XYZ file of C-alpha atoms in Angstrom:
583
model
C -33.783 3.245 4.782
C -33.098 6.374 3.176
C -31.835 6.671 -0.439
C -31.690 8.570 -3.445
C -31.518 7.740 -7.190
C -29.255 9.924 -9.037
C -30.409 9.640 -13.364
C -28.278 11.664 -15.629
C -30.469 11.559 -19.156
C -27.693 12.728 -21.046
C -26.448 9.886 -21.158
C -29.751 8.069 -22.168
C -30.297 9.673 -25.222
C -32.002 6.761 -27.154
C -35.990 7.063 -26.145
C -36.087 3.146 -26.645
C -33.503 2.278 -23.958
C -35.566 4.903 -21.544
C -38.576 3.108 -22.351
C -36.949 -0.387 -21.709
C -36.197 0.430 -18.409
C -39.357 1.992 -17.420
C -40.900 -1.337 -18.312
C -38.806 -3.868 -16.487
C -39.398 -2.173 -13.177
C -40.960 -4.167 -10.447
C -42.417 -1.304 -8.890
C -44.064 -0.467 -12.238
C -45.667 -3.485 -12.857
C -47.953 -3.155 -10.019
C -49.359 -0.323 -11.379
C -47.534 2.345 -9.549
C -45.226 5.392 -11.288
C -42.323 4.409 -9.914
C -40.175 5.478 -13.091
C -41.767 7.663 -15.579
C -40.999 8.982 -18.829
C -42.110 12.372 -19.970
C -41.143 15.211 -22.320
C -38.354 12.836 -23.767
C -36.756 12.533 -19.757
C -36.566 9.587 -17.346
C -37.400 10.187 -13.348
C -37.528 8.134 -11.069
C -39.648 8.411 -7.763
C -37.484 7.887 -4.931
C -40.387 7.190 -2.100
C -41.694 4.384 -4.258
C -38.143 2.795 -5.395
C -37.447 -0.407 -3.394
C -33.683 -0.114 -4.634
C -34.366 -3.632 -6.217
C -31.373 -3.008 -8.583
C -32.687 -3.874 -11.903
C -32.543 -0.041 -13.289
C -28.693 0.477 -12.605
C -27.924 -2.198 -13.894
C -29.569 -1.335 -17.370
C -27.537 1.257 -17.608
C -25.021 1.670 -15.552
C -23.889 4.791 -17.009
C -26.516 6.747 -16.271
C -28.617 5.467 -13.004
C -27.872 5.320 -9.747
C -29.619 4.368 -6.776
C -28.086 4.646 -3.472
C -29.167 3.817 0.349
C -27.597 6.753 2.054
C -25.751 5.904 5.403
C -27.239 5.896 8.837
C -25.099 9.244 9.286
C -27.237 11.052 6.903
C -30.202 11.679 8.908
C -30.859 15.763 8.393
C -32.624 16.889 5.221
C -30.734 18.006 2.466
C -29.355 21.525 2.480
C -29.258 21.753 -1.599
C -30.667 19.455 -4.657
C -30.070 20.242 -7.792
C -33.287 19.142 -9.505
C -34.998 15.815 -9.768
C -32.396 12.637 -9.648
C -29.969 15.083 -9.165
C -27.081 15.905 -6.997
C -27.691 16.623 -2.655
C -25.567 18.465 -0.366
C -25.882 17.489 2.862
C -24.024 19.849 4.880
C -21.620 22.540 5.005
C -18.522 23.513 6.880
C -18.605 26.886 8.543
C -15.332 28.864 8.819
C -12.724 29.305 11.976
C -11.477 32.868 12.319
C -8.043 33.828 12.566
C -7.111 30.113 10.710
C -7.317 28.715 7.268
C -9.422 25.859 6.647
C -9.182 23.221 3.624
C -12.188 21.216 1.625
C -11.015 17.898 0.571
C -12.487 15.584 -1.211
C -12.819 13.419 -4.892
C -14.441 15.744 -7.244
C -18.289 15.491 -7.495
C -18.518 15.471 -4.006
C -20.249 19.457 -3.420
C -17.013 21.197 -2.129
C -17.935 24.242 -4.766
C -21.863 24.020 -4.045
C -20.804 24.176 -0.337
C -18.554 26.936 -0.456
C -20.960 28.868 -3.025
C -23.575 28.420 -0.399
C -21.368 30.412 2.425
C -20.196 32.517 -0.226
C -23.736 33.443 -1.123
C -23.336 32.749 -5.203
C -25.975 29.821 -4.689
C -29.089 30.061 -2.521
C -29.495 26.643 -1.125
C -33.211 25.107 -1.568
C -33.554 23.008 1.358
C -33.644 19.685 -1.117
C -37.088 21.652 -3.161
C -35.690 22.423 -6.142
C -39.277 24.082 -7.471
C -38.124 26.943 -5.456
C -36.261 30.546 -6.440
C -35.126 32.238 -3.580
C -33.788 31.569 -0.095
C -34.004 34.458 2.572
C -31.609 34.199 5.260
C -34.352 33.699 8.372
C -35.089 30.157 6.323
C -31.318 29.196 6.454
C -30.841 30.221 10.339
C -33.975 28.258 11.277
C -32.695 25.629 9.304
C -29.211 25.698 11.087
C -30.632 26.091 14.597
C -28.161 24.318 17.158
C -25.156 24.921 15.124
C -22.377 27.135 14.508
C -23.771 27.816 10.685
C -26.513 29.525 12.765
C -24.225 31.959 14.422
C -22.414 32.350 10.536
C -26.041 33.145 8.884
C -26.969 35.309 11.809
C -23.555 37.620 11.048
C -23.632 36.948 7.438
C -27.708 38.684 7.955
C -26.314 41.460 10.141
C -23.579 42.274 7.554
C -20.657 41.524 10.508
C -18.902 38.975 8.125
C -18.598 39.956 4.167
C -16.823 37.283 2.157
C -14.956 37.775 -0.999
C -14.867 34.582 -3.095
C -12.539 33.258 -5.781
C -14.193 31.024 -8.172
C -12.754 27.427 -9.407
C -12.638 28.006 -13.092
C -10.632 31.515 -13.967
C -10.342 30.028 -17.648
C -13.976 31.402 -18.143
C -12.642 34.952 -16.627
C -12.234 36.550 -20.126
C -15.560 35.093 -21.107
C -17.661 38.029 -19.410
C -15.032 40.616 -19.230
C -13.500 42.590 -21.269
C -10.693 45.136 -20.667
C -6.898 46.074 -19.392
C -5.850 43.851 -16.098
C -5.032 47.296 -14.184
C -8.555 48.685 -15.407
C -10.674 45.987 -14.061
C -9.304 45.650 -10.723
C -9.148 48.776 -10.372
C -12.893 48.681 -10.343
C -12.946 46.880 -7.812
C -10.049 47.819 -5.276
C -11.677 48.301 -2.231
C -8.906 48.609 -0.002
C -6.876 51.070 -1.936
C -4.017 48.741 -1.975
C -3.719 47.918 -5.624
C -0.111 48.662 -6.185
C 0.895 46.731 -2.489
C -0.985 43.384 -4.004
C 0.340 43.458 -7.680
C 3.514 43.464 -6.343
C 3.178 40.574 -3.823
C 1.506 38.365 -6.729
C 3.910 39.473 -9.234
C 1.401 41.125 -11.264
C 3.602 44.418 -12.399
C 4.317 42.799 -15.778
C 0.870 42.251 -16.740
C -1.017 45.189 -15.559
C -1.084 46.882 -19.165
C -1.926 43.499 -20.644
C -5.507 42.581 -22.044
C -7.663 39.974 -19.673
C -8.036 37.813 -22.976
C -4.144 37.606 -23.392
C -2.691 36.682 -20.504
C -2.106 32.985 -19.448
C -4.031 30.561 -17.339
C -1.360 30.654 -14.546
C -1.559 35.240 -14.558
C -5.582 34.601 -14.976
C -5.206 32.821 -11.547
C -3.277 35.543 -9.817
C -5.120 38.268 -11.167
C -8.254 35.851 -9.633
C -7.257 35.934 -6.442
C -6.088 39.896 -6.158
C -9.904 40.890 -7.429
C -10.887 38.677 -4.207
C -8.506 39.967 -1.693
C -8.938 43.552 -2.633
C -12.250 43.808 -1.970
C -13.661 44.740 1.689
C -14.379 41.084 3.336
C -12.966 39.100 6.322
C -13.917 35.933 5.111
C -12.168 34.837 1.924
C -12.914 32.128 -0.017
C -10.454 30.448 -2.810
C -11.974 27.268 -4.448
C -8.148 25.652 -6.005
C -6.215 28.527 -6.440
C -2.997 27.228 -7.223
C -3.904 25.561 -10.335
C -2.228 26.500 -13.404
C 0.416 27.924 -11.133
C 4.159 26.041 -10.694
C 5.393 25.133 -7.249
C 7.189 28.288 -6.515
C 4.278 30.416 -7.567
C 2.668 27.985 -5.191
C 4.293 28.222 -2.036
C 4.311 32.468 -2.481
C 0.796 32.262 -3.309
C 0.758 29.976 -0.040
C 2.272 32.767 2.369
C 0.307 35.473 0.591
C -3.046 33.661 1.451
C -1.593 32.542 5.003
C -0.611 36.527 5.666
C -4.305 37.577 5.008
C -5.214 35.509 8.190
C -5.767 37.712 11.769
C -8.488 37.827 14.458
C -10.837 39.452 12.635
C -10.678 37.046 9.372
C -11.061 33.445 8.400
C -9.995 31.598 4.715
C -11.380 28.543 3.213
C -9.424 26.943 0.559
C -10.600 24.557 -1.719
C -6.982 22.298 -2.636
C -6.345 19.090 -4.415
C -2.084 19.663 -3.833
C -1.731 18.108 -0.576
C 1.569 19.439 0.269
C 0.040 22.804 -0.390
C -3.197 22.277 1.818
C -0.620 20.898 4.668
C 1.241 23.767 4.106
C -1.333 26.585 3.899
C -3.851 25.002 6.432
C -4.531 24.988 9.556
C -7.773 22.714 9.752
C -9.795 20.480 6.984
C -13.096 19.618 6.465
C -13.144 15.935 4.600
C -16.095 15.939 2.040
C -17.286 12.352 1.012
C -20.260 10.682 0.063
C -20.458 9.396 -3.648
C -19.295 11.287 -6.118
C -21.843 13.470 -8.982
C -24.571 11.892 -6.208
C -24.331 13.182 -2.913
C -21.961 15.249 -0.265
C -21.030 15.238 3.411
C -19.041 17.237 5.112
C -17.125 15.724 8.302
C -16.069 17.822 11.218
C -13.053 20.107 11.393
C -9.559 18.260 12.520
C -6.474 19.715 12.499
C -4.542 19.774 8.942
C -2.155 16.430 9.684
C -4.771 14.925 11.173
C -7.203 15.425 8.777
C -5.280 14.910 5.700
C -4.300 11.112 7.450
C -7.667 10.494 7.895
C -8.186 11.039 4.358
C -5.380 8.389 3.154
C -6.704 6.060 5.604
C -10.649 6.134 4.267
C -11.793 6.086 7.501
C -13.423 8.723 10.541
C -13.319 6.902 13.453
C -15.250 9.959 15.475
C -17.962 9.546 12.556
C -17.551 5.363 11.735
C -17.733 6.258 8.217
C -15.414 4.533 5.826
C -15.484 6.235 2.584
C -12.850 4.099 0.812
C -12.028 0.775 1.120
C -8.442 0.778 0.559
C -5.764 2.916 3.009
C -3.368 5.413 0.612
C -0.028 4.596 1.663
C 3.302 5.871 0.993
C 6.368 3.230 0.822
C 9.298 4.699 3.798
C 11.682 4.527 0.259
C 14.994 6.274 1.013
C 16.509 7.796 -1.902
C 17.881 4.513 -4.271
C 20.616 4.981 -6.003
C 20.954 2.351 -8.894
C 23.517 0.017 -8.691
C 23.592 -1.861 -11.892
C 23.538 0.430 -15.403
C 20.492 -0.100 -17.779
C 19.944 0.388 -21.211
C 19.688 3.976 -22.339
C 17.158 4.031 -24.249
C 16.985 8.026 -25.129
C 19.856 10.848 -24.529
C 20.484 14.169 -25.643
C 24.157 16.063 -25.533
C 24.471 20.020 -26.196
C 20.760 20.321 -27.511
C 19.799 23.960 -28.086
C 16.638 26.000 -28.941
C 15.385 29.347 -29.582
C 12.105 30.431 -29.976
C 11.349 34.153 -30.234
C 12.908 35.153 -27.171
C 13.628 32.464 -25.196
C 17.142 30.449 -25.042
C 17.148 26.720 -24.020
C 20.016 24.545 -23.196
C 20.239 21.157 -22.012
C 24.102 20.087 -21.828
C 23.910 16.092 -20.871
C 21.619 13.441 -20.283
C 19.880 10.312 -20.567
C 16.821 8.184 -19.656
C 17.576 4.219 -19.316
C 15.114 1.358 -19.560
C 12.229 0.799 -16.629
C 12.671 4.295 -15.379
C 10.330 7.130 -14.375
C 12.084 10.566 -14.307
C 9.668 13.163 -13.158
C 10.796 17.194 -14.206
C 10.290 20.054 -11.950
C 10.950 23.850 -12.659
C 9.331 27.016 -13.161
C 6.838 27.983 -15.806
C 8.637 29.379 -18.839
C 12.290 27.825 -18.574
C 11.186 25.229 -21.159
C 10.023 21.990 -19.641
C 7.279 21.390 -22.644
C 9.889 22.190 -25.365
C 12.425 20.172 -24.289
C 9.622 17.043 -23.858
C 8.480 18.147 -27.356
C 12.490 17.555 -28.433
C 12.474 14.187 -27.023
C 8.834 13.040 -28.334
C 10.160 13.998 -31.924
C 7.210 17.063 -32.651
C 9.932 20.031 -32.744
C 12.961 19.826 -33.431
C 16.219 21.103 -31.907
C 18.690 24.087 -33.379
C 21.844 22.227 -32.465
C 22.728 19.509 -30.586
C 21.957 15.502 -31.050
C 19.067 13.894 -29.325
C 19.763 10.059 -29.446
C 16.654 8.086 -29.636
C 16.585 4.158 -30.065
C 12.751 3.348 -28.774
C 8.967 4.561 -29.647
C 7.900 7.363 -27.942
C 4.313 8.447 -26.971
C 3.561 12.040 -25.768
C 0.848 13.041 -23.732
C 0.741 17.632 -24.489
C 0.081 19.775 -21.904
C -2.835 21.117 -23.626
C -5.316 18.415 -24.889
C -7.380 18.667 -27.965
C -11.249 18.033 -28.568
C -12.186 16.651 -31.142
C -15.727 15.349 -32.262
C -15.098 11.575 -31.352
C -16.519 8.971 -28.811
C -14.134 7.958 -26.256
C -14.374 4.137 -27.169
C -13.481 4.948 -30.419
C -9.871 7.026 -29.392
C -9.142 4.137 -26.500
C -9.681 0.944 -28.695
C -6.383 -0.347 -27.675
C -7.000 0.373 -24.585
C -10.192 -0.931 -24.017
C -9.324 -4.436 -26.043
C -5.898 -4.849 -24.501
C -5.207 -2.585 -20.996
C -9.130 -2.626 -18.873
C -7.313 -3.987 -15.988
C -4.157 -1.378 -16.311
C -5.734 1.783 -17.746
C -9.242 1.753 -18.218
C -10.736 0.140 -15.095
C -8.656 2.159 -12.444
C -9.327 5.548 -14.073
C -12.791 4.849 -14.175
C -13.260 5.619 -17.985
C -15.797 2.943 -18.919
C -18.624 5.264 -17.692
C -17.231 7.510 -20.034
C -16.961 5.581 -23.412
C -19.750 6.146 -25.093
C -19.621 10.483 -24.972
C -18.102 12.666 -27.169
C -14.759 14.174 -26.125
C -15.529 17.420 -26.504
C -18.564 16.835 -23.691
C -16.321 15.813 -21.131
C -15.098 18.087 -17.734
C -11.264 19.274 -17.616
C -10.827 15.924 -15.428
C -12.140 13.711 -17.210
C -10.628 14.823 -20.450
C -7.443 14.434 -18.888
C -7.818 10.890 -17.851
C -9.020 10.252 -21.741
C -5.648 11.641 -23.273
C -3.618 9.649 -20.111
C -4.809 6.834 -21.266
C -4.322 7.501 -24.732
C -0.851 8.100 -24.211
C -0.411 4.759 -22.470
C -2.290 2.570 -24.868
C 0.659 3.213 -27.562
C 2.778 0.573 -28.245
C 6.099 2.760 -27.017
C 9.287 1.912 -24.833
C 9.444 5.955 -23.422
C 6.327 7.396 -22.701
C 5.828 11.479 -21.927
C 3.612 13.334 -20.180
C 3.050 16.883 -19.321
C 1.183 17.813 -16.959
C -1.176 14.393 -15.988
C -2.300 15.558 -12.667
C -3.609 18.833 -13.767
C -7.661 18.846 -13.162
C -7.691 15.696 -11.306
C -8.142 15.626 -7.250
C -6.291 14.441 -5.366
C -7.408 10.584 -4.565
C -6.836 10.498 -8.532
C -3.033 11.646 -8.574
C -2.044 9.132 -6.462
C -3.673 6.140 -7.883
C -2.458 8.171 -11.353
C 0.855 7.341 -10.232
C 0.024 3.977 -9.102
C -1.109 2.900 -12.877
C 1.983 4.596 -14.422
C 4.650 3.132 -12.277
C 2.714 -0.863 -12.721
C 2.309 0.226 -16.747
C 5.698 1.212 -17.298
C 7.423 -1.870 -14.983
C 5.012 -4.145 -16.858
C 6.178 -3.011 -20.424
C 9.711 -2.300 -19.315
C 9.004 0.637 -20.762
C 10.231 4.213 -19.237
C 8.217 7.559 -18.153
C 9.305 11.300 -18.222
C 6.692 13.296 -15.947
C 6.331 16.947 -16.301
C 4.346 18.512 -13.402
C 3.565 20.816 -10.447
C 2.513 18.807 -7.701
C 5.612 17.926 -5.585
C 4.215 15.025 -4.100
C 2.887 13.022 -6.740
C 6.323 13.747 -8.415
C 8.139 12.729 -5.527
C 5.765 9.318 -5.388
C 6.103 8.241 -8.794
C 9.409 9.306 -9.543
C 13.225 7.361 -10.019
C 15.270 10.620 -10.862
C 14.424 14.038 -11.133
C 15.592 16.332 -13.740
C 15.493 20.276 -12.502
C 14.682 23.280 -15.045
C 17.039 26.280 -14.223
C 16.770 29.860 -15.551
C 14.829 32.803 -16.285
C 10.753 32.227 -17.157
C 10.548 33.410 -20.640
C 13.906 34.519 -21.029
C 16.429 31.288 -20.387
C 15.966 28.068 -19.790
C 18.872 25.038 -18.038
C 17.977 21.579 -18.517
C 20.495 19.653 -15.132
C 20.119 15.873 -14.578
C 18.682 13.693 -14.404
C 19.494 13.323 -10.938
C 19.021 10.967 -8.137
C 16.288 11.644 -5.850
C 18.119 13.306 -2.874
C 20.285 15.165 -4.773
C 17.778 16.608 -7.283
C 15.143 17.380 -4.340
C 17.940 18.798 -2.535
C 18.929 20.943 -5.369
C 14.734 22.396 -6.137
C 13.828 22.724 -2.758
C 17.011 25.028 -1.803
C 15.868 27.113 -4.854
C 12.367 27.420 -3.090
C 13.437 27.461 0.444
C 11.368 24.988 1.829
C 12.116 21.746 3.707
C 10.524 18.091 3.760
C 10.343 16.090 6.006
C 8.233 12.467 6.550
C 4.667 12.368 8.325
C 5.694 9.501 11.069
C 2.349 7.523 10.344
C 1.701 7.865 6.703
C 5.120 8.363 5.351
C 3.741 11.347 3.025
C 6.227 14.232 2.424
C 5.091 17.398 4.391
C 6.578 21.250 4.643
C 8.320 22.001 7.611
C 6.909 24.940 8.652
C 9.365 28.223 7.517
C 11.824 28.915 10.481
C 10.918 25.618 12.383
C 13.713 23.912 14.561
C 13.923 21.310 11.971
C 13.838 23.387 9.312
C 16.738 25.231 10.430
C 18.461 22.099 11.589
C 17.974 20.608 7.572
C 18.255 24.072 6.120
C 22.096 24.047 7.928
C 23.118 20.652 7.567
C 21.664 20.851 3.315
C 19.522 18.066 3.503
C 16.487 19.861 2.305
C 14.706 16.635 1.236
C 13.899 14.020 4.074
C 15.887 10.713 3.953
């Protein structure tokens, strides 16, 4: 049997404990190197482990050793070094469609789309070597369509144009005026046409160090589409971005598609991939181990597949639980609760901005999730309620603790055991367990990835002793196998304390999963902001999705909410009878 044994020494920083576990090896005691420590760093030799065990479970943080599946029987296309990270395979690209990547993080959907984009030169599992040529890769791909892709990659017939994951380091390494730098590199001529399909007029003038992380992504994915390619590549570009920007941004990558190109997309908003796709590639494996990448299916297909945790063409289950959505028609409540919060005429200005929210309230052992554009005040008016600013006018009525999970999280120099005591004493089984923190406890937040930082300060939140609990933004940097068991621990917190839950975000269908009532931001970004609601479900999905002027309807075998595609029979039919959200 194959396997590999995955060691991440960062988090075996005490020369003792490496030591330890060098000794208690089996394989070691007869005399053989299977685990070795040198220059400070434990390896361990995966041709003489006998995957006895004994080392993982010494520390379980930081070894893993793992019999790969009978599926896995080609050699790796890319290792990261020793007891690192292996890619598998990659998925090569349909033209004239878009195809998705999805998967759990960890699993290689950047290193496999940096491969095809030509950023990474795969090593063929030797990580001792530099440089790839592209006769290595097409012998290596003989048989199979990723020949054919190498072979016109080689010959120059397909350029690609790729959009990296993390825009935030953008500013990093460079420097200038928005208009100045893609300018630079505006192949096409067609600067002016693009800025004004991404909305970009505003910020032209503006500094690449000033503008936000949602303008960062936009101006992202013009410097990839105005270059000279016909295949595109856009590892998540929606995040940052709120629903409306992403269904435009949706059409605008969907309009690049003809004969002559193809689009991957890299998308952990599966309303989004439904709705921009029109295959998927599932990537699983095990996650900061190794990748696989399954066969293409078509986008409803695929995306079912996914919830189920099973490929029947493939016999690979890589979950063991289905994802399911309940059929739940809209509930209206019949008996009235405790409120526990409301607010009546509140006002606030800041700078230029105006927001109003005229009347409302939260009651006990509800989850109200908020949708509405960036810049019509979501996060201030969640900062009124949570107490940290405070209103112009207006009375907020509050009779309950309140914790607040901000949009933005803070890193300080602390271990994560020692911010989630509570939780770790009183909520494993709720909090800690199901997010997978433990593996986690003993770094330093400020040494932790956008995702797991974000699972830190959700848990956080929950661990306070509170009766109304807000938070902004949860889902943002986790995929998408996360945001639904996300919502799963929320809704069992909250109806466990009889507590209550505002959520702030941008992915419509973990809103729609978790929520009770929606309340809907009206207005003007950056000018005005409307608070309305909270309303029940129909009638507040009915109300954002006209605004957006898109339709849902019900996947008939998992339940999940999908787009109707723009102009459809049935979205013409719900479009003309109002009912813009299924029932």
């Amino acid at each position: 049997m194959t396997r590999i044994a995955i060691v991440d020494n960062e988090k075996l920083k005490d020369m003792q404990e490496k030591l330890h576990i060098q000794s208690i090896c089996p394989v070691n005691r007869t005399g053989k190197e299977c685990i070795k420590v040198e220059d400070g760093k434990l390896t361990i030799d995966e041709h003489l482990c006998t995957g006895c065990g004994i080392c993982p479970k010494a520390a379980p943080n930081a070894i893993k050793i793992i019999n790969l599946p009978e599926e896995v029987k080609t050699n790796p296309i890319h290792r990261y070094g020793e007891n690192k990270f292996v890619l598998y395979s990659i998925p090569t690209p349909t033209f004239d469609k878009v195809t998705g990547i999805l998967g759990v993080n960890g699993i290689g959907k950047s290193t496999a789309i940096k491969i095809l984009a030509n950023v990474l030169k795969p090593n063929f599992g030797d990580w001792t070597r530099y440089e790839t040529d592209y006769d290595e890769l097409i012998e290596f791909f003989k048989g199979t369509e990723a020949q054919g892709f190498f072979e016109k990659i080689k010959k120059e017939e397909i350029k690609v144009a790729y959009k990296p994951q993390q825009v935030d380091l953008i500013p990093k390494t460079i420097k200038g005026k928005v208009i100045d730098l893609l300018r630079k590199i505006d192949e096409k001529n067609e600067l002016k046409k693009i800025a004004n399909e991404l909305q970009l007029n505003e910020i032209l003038n503006n500094d690449i160090t000033e503008i936000s992380g949602g303008e960062l992504q936009r101006v992202a994915i013009a410097a990839t589409v105005l270059k000279n390619a016909n295949l595109y590549i856009f590892d998540e570009p929606t995040s940052y971005l709120d629903i409306k920007q992403r269904i435009n941004i949706s059409k605008f990558i969907k309009s690049l598609i003809n004969e002559d190109n193809a689009v991957f997309v890299v998308e952990h908003d599966l309303i989004i991939l439904d709705y921009i796709a029109d295959f998927v590639n599932l990537m699983y494996g095990k996650e900061d181990a190794y990748g696989i990448v399954s066969g293409v299916k078509p986008v409803r297909n695929g995306i079912n597949v996914y919830l189920s945790g099973y490929i029947k063409e493939e016999n690979v289950r890589f979950r063991d639980s289905t994802i399911k959505f309940a059929e739940k028609p809209p509930i209206k409540k019949k008996h009235i609760k405790e409120v526990i919060t409301s607010w009546n005429d509140v006002e606030k200005k800041l700078g230029n901005f105006a927001l109003k929210a005229h009347k409302g309230a939260v009651h006990r052992n509800e989850i109200i999730g908020i949708l509405g554009e960036n810049g019509t005040g979501k996060t201030t008016f969640v900062k009124i309620l949570a107490g940290t600013l405070k209103q112009d006018r207006g009375e907020i009525t509050h009779k309950v603790k309140v914790s607040y999970k901000p949009q933005y999280l803070e890193v300080p120099d602390a271990l994560v055991v020692d911010v989630l005591k509570a939780a770790f004493n009183k909520y494993e089984a709720q909090i800690i367990h199901p997010l997978n923190i433990s593996p986690l406890s003993l770094n330093k937040l400020n040494e932790l990835s956008g995702g797991e930082l974000q699972k830190v300060a959700i848990a956080h939140c929950l661990q306070q002793d509170a009766d109304l609990y807000l938070l902004d933004e949860p889902s943002a940097y986790l995929d998408s196998e996360q945001r639904l068991i996300l919502s799963k621990i929320i809704r069992d917190f909250v109806e466990q304390k009889n507590a209550s839950a505002l959520i702030v975000d941008h992915d419509l269908l973990f809103v729609d999963y978790i929520s009770d009532k929606l309340i809907v931001f009206e207005g003007k970004p950056a000018i005005s902001g409307e608070v309305t609601g909270p309303f029940e479900m129909e009638e507040g999905m009915n109300k954002f999705l006209k605004e957006l002027g898109i339709t849902l309807r019900r996947d008939p075998e998992t339940n999940r909410p999908r787009v109707n595609k723009l102009d459809s029979r049935l979205d013409r039919e719900q479009k003309e009878s109002g009912k813009y959200y299924y029932t």
